[in-house]
Tab-separated table of C-alpha atoms in Angstrom:
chain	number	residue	atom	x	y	z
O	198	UNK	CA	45.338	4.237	15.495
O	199	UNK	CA	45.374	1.194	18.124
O	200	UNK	CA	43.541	-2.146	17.198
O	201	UNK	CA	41.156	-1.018	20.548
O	202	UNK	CA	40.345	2.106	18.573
O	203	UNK	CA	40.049	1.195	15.235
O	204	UNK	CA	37.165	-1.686	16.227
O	205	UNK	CA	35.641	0.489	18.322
O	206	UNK	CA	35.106	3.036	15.540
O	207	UNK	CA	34.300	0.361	12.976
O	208	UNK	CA	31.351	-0.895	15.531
O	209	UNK	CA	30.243	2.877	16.235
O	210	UNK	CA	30.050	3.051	12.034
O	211	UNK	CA	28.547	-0.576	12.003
O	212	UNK	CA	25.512	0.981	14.699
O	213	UNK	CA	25.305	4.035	12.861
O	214	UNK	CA	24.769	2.003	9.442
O	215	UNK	CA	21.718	0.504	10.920
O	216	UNK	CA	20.368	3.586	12.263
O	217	UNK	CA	21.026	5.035	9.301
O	218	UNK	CA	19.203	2.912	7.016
O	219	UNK	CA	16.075	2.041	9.370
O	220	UNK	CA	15.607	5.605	9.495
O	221	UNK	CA	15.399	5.392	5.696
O	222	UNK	CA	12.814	2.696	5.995
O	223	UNK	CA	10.929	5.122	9.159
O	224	UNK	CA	11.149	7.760	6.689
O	225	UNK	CA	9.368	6.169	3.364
O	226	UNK	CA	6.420	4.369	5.942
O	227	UNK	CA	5.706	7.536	7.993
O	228	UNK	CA	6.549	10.292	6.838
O	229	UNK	CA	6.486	10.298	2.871
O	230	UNK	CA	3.134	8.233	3.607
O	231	UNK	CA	2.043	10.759	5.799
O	232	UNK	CA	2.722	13.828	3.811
O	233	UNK	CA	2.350	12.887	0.261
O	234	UNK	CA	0.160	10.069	0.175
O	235	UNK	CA	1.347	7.113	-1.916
O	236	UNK	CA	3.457	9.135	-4.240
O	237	UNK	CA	6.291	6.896	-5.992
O	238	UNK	CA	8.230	9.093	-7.008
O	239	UNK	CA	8.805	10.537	-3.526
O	240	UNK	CA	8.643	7.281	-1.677
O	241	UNK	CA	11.817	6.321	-4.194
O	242	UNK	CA	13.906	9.046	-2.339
O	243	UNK	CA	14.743	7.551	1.122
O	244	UNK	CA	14.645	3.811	-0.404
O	245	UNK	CA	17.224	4.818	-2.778
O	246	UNK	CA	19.338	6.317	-0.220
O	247	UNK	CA	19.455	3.340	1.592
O	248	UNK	CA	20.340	1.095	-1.283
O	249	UNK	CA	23.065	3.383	-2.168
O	250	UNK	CA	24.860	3.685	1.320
O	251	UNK	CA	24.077	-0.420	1.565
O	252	UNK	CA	25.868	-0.616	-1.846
O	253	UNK	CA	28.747	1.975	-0.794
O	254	UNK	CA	29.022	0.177	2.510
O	255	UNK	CA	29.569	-3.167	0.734
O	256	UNK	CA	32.135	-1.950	-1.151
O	257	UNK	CA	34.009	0.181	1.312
O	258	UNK	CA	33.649	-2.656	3.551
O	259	UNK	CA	34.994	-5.210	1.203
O	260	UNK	CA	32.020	-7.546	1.247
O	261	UNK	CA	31.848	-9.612	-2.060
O	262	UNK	CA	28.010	-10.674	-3.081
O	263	UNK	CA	28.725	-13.760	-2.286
O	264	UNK	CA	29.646	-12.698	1.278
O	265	UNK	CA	26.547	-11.519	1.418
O	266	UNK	CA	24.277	-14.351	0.657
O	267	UNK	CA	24.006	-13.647	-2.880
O	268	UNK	CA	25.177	-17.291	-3.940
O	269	UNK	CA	24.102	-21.104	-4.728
O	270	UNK	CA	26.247	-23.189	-3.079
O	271	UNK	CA	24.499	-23.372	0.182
O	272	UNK	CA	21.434	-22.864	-1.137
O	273	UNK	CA	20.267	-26.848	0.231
O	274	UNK	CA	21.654	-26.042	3.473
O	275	UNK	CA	20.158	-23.472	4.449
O	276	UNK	CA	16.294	-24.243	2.918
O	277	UNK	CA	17.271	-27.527	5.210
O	278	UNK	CA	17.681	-25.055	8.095
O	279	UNK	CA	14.308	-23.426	7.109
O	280	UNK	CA	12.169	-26.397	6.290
O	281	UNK	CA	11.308	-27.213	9.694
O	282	UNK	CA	10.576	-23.377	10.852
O	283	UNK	CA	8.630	-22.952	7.863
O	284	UNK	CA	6.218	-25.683	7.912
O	285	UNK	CA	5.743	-25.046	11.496
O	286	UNK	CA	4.938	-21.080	10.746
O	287	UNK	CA	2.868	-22.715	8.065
O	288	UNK	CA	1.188	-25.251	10.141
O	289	UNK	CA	0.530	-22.827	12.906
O	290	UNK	CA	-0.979	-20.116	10.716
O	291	UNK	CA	-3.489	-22.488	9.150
O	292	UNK	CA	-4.281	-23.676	12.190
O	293	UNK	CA	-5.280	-20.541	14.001
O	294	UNK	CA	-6.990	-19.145	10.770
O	295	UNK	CA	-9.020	-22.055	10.712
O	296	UNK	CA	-10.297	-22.011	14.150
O	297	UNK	CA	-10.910	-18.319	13.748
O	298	UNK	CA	-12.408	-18.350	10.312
O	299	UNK	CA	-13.633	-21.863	10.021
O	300	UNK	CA	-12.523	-21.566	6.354
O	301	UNK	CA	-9.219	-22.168	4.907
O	302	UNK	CA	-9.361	-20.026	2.079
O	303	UNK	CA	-9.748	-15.996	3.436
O	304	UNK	CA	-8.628	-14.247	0.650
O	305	UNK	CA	-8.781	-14.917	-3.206
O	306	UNK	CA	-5.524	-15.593	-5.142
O	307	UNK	CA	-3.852	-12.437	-6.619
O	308	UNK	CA	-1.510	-12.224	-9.363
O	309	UNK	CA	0.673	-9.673	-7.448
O	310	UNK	CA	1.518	-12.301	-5.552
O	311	UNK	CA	4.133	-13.782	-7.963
O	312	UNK	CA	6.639	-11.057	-7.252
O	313	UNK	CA	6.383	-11.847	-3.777
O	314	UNK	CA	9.526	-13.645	-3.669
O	315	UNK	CA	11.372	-10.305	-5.700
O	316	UNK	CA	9.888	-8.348	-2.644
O	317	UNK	CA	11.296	-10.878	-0.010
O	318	UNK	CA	14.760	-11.038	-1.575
O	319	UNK	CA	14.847	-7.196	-1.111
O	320	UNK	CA	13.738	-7.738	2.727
O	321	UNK	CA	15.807	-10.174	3.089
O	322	UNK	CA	18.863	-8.364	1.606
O	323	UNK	CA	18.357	-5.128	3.743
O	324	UNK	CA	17.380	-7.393	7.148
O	325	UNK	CA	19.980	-9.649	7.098
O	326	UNK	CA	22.669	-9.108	3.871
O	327	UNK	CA	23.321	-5.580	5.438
O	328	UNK	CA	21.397	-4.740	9.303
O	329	UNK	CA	22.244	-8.834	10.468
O	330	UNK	CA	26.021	-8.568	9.034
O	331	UNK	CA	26.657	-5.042	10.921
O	332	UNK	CA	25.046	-6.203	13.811
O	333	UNK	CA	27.196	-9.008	13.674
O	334	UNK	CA	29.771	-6.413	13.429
O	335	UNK	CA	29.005	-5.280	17.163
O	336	UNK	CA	27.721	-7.931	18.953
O	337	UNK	CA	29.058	-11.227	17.102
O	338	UNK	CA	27.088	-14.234	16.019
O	339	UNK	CA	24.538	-15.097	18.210
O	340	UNK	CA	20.989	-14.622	20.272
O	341	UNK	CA	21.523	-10.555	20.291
O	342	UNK	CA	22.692	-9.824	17.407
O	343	UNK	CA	19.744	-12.438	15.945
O	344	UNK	CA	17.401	-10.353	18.662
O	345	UNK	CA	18.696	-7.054	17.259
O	346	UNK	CA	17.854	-7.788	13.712
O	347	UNK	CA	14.380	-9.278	14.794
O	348	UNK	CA	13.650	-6.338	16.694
O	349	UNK	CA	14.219	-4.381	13.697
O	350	UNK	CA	12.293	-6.141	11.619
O	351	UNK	CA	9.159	-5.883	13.554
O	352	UNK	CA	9.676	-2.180	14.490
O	353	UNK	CA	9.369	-1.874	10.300
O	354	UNK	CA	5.948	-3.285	10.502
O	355	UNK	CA	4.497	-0.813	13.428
O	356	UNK	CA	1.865	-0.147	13.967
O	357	UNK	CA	0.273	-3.588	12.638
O	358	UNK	CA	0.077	-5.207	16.263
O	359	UNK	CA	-0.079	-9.105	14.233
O	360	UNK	CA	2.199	-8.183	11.600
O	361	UNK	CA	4.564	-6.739	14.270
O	362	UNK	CA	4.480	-9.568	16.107
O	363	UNK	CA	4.873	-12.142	13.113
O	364	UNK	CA	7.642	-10.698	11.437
O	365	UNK	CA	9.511	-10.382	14.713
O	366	UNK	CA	9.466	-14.445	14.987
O	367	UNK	CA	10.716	-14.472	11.542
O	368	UNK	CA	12.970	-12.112	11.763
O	369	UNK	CA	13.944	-14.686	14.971
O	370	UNK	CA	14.189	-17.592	12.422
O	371	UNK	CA	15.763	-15.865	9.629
O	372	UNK	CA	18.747	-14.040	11.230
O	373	UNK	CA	19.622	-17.095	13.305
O	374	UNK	CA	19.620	-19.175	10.073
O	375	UNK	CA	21.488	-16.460	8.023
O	376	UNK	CA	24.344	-16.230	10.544
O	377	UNK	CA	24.912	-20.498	9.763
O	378	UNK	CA	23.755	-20.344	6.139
O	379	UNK	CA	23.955	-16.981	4.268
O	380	UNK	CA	21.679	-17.447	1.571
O	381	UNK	CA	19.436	-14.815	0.720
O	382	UNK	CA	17.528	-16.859	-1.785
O	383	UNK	CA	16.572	-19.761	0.685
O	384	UNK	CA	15.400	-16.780	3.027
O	385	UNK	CA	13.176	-15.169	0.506
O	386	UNK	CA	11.642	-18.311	-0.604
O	387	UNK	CA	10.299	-19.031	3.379
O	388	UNK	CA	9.915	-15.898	3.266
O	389	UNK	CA	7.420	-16.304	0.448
O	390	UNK	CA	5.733	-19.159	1.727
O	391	UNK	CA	4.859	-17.846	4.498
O	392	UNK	CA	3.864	-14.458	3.420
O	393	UNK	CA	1.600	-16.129	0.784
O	394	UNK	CA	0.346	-18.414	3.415
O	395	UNK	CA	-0.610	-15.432	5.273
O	396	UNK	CA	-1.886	-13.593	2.221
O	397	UNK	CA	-4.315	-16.542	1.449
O	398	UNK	CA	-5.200	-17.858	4.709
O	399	UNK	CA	-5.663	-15.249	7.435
O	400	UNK	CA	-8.029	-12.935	7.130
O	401	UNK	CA	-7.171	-9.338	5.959
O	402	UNK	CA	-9.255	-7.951	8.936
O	403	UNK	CA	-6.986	-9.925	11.400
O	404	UNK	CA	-3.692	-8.116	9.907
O	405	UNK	CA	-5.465	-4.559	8.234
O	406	UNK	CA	-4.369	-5.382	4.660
O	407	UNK	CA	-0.379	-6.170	5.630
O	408	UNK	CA	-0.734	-2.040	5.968
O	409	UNK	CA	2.414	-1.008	7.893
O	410	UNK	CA	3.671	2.664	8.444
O	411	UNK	CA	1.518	5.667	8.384
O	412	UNK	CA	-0.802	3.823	5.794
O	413	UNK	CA	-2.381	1.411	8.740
O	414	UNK	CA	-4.527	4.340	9.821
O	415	UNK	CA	-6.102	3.891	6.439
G	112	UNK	CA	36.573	-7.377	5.986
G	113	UNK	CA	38.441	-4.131	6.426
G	114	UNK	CA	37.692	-1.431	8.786
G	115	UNK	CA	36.106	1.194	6.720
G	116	UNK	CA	37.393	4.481	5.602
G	117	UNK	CA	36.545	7.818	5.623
G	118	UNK	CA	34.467	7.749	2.609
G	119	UNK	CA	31.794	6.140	4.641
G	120	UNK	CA	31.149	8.566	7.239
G	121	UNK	CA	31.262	11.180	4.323
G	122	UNK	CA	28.360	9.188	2.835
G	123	UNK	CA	26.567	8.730	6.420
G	124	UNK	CA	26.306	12.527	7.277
G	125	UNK	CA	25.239	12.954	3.086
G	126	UNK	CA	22.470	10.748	3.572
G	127	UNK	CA	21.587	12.560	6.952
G	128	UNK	CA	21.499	15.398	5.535
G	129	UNK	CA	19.283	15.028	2.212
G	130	UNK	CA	16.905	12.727	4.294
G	131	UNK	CA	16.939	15.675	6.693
G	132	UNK	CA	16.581	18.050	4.035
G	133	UNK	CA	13.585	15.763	2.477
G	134	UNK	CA	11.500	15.353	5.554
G	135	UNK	CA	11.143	19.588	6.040
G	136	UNK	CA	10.676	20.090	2.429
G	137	UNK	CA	8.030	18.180	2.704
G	138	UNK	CA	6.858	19.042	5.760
G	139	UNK	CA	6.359	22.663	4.489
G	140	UNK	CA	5.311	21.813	1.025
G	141	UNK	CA	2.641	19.686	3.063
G	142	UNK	CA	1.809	22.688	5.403
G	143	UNK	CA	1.558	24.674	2.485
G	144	UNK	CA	-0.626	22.735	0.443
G	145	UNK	CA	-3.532	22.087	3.635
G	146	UNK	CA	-2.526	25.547	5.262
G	147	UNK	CA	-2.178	27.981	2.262
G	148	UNK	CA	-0.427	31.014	3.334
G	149	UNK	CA	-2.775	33.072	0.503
G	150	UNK	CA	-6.195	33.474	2.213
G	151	UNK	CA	-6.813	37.167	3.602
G	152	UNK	CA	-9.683	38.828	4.946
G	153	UNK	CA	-11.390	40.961	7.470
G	154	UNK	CA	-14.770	41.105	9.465
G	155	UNK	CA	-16.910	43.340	12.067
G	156	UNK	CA	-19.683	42.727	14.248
G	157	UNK	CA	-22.527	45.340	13.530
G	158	UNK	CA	-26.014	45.173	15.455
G	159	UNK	CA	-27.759	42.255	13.365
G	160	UNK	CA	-24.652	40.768	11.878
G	161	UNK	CA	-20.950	39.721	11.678
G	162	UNK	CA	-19.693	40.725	8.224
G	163	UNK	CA	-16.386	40.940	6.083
G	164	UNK	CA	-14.613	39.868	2.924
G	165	UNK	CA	-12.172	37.133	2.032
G	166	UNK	CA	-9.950	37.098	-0.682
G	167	UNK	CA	-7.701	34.568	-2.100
G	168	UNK	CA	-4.459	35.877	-3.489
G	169	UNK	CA	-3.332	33.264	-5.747
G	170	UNK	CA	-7.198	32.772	-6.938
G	171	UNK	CA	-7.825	36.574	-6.977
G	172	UNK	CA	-11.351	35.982	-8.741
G	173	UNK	CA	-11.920	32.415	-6.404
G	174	UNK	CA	-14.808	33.706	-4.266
G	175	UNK	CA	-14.019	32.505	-1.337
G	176	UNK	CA	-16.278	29.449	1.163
G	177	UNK	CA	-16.130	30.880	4.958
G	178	UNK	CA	-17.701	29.319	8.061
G	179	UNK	CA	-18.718	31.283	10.853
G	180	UNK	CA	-18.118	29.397	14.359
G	181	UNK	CA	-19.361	31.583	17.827
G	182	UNK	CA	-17.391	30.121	21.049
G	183	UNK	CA	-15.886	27.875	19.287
G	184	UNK	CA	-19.291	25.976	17.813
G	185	UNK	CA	-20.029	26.122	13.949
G	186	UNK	CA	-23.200	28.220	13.172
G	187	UNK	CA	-23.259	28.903	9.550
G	188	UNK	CA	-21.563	28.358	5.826
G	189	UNK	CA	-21.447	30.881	3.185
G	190	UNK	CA	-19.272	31.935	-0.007
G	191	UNK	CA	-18.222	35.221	0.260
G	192	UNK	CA	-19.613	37.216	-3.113
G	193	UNK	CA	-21.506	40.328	-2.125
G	194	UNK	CA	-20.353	43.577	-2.895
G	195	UNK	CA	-17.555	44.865	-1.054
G	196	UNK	CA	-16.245	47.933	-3.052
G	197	UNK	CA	-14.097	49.417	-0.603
G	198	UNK	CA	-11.954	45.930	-0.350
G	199	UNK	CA	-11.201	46.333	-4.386
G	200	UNK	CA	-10.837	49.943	-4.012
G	201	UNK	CA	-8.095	49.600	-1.424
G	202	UNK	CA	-6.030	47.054	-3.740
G	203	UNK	CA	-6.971	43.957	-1.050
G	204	UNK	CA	-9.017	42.255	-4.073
G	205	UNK	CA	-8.907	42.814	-8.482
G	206	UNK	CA	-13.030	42.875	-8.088
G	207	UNK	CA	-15.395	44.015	-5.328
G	208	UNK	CA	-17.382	40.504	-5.129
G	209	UNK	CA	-15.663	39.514	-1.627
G	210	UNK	CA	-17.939	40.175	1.030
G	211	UNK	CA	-19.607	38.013	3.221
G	212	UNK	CA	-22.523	38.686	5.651
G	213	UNK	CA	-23.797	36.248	8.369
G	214	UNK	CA	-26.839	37.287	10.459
G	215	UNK	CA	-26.280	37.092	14.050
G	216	UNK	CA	-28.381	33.879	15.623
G	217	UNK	CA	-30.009	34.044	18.640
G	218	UNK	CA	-27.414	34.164	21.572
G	219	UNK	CA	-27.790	34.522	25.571
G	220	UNK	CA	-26.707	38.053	26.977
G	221	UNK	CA	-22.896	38.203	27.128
G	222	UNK	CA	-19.537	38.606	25.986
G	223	UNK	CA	-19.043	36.540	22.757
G	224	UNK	CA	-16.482	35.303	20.573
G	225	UNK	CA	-17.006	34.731	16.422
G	226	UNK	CA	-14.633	33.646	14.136
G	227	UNK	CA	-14.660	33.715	10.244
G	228	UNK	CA	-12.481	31.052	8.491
G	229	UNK	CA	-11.872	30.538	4.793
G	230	UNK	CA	-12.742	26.669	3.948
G	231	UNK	CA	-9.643	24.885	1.771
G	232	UNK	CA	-9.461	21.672	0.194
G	233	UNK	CA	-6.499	19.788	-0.166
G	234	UNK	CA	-5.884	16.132	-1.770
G	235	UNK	CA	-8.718	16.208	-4.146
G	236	UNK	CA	-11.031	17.080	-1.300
G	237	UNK	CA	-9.954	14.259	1.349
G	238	UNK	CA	-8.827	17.040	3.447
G	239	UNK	CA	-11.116	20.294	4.458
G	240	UNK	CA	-8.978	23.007	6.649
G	241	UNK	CA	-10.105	26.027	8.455
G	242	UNK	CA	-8.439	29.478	8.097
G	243	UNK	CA	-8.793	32.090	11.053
G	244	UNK	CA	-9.813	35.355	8.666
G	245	UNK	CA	-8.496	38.627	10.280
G	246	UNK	CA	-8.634	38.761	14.150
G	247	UNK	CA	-11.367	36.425	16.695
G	248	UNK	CA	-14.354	39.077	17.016
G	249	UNK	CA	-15.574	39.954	20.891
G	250	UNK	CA	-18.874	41.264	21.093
G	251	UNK	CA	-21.382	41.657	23.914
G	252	UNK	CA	-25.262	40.667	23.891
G	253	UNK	CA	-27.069	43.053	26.113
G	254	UNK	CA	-29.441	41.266	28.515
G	255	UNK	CA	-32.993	42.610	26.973
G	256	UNK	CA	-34.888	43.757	29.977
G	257	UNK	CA	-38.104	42.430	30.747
G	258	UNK	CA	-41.389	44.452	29.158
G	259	UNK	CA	-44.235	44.378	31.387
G	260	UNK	CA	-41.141	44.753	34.555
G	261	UNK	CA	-41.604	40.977	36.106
């Protein structure tokens, strides 16, 4: 097999990774949701599928964990990368819930909160340790690869129109920052912030309970 | 990082295919469950009133809510109970109590349509679904002609 034909086959596998696992995602929001309710059990199918080819990928693809973003060292680098973004989302969020709400506070403090940062690793991890590095793949560092993987990411949280629209600009900020800096951790602790931001801040009625998927029409 | 080997396609068409396999199971097990393939039954239009019987196979004793609708627009509820010893006798239903009887309403003179469905619930009642019993019933109201001949 040429060079020529051998990358172009790796980037048709790259594309049909992606596919492959935001179908997963598509699958577990609409149509588990749809047809069996909130049903674990179920729900654990497709999300286990896609951890497993991510996993099998990784490996097949010789990708070590710290490849991934899995790792310390640049850990200050990158949450330097993020500070600025992050404040600003922060900043900005506060800001428009308080001219809306006239109240800072919109929502009480919930212990669930605290495994926020678990559940923004594992976003982070699918978004950018596995869709952002086979994008990457195909298109190279750089604004569409980083548009790709923001695209993505708000297409995940259809048909919230806010929620859409928010985690495409982070998905903006956080692929461009992973592609210089890949750290998952520093990306799931802006993550956090600003999810818990939202969470406290903004009113559920402005983002319909963070529902995403099927589960937005109630 | 290497260019990938077989192994991963294998796993890419795998995971097509169980997800693929997933989504119809449980698209029928859904249908199944709000559209349950077990509901039979049969009605008639006589001069006063539509009647029949409904019978639920997996429930053979259930007796059975139907809903009468006439072009299309719900007129009345009932649970079909009466008598109906022919329906047992033919082996349709284990007892005879699986008749229903609605009286006909009022209706202008014309050609008609009524249809019987059986009533399911699904999801611990979030979901109600209507069952076409037997075939849609065509019947004609006669235009009464006037008494004193205006």
């Amino acid at each position: 097999m040429t060079t020529r034909a051998a990358n172009f086959e790796s980037d048709y596998l790259a594309v049909w990774e992606i596919v492959s696992v935001v179908s997963s995602f598509l699958i577990a929001e609409w149509v588990v949701l749809a047809f069996v309710g909130s049903s674990k059990s179920i729900l654990a199918v497709p999300i286990a599928l896609a951890l497993a080819l991510m996993l099998i990928s990784h490996r097949e693809r010789v990708e070590t964990i710290r490849e991934i973003g899995f790792r310390l060292d640049n850990f200050l680098s990158a949450s330097r990368s993020l500070l600025l973004p992050t404040l600003g989302a922060v900043l900005v969020i506060v800001a428009v819930a308080w001219t809306l709400n006239q109240n800072l506070i919109a929502a009480p403090w919930r212990n669930r909160f605290l495994l926020l940062p678990v559940w923004a690793l594992a976003q982070q991890y699918a978004l950018n340790g596995f869709i952002n590095r086979r994008a990457q793949l195909v298109m190279g560092k750089g604004w569409q690869s980083v548009l790709v993987v923001a695209l993505i990411f708000g297409l995940l949280h259809l048909p919230n129109p806010l929620l859409s629209l928010l985690t495409f600009a982070g998905g903006l900020i956080w692929a461009f920052v992973y592609q210089r800096h890949a750290n998952l951790f520093a990306l799931a602790l802006s993550h956090s912030i600003i999810s818990i931001t939202i969470a406290l801040v903004v009113s559920s009625k402005w983002l319909d309970s963070l529902r995403v998927g099927f589960k937005f029409f109630g | 990082m290497l260019t990938p080997n077989r192994k991963l396609v294998n796993v890419l068409i795998g995971k097509s295919i169980i997800e693929t396999l997933l989504v119809g199971a449980l698209a029928v097990v859904a249908f199944i469950m709000v559209f349950p393939p077990h509901f039979h039954g049969w009605g008639e239009v006589t001069d006063q009133a539509i009647a029949g019987w409904a019978v639920n196979n997996v429930e053979p004793y259930q007796r059975v809510p139907v809903q009468l609708f006439i072009n299309g627009e719900f007129v009345a509820a009932a649970v079909a109970d009466l008598s109906r010893p022919d329906v047992s006798a033919a082996g349709w239903a284990r007892d005879p109590w699986h008749g229903y009887m609605f009286r006909l309403p009022s209706l202008p003179a014309g050609q008609h349509e009524a249809r019987i469905y059986a009533t399911h619930d699904s999801r611990d009642g979030n979901r109600k679904s209507l069952q076409l019993l037997g075939n849609p019933l065509t019947f004609t109201i006669e235009e009464v002609p006037p008494v004193n001949g205006n």
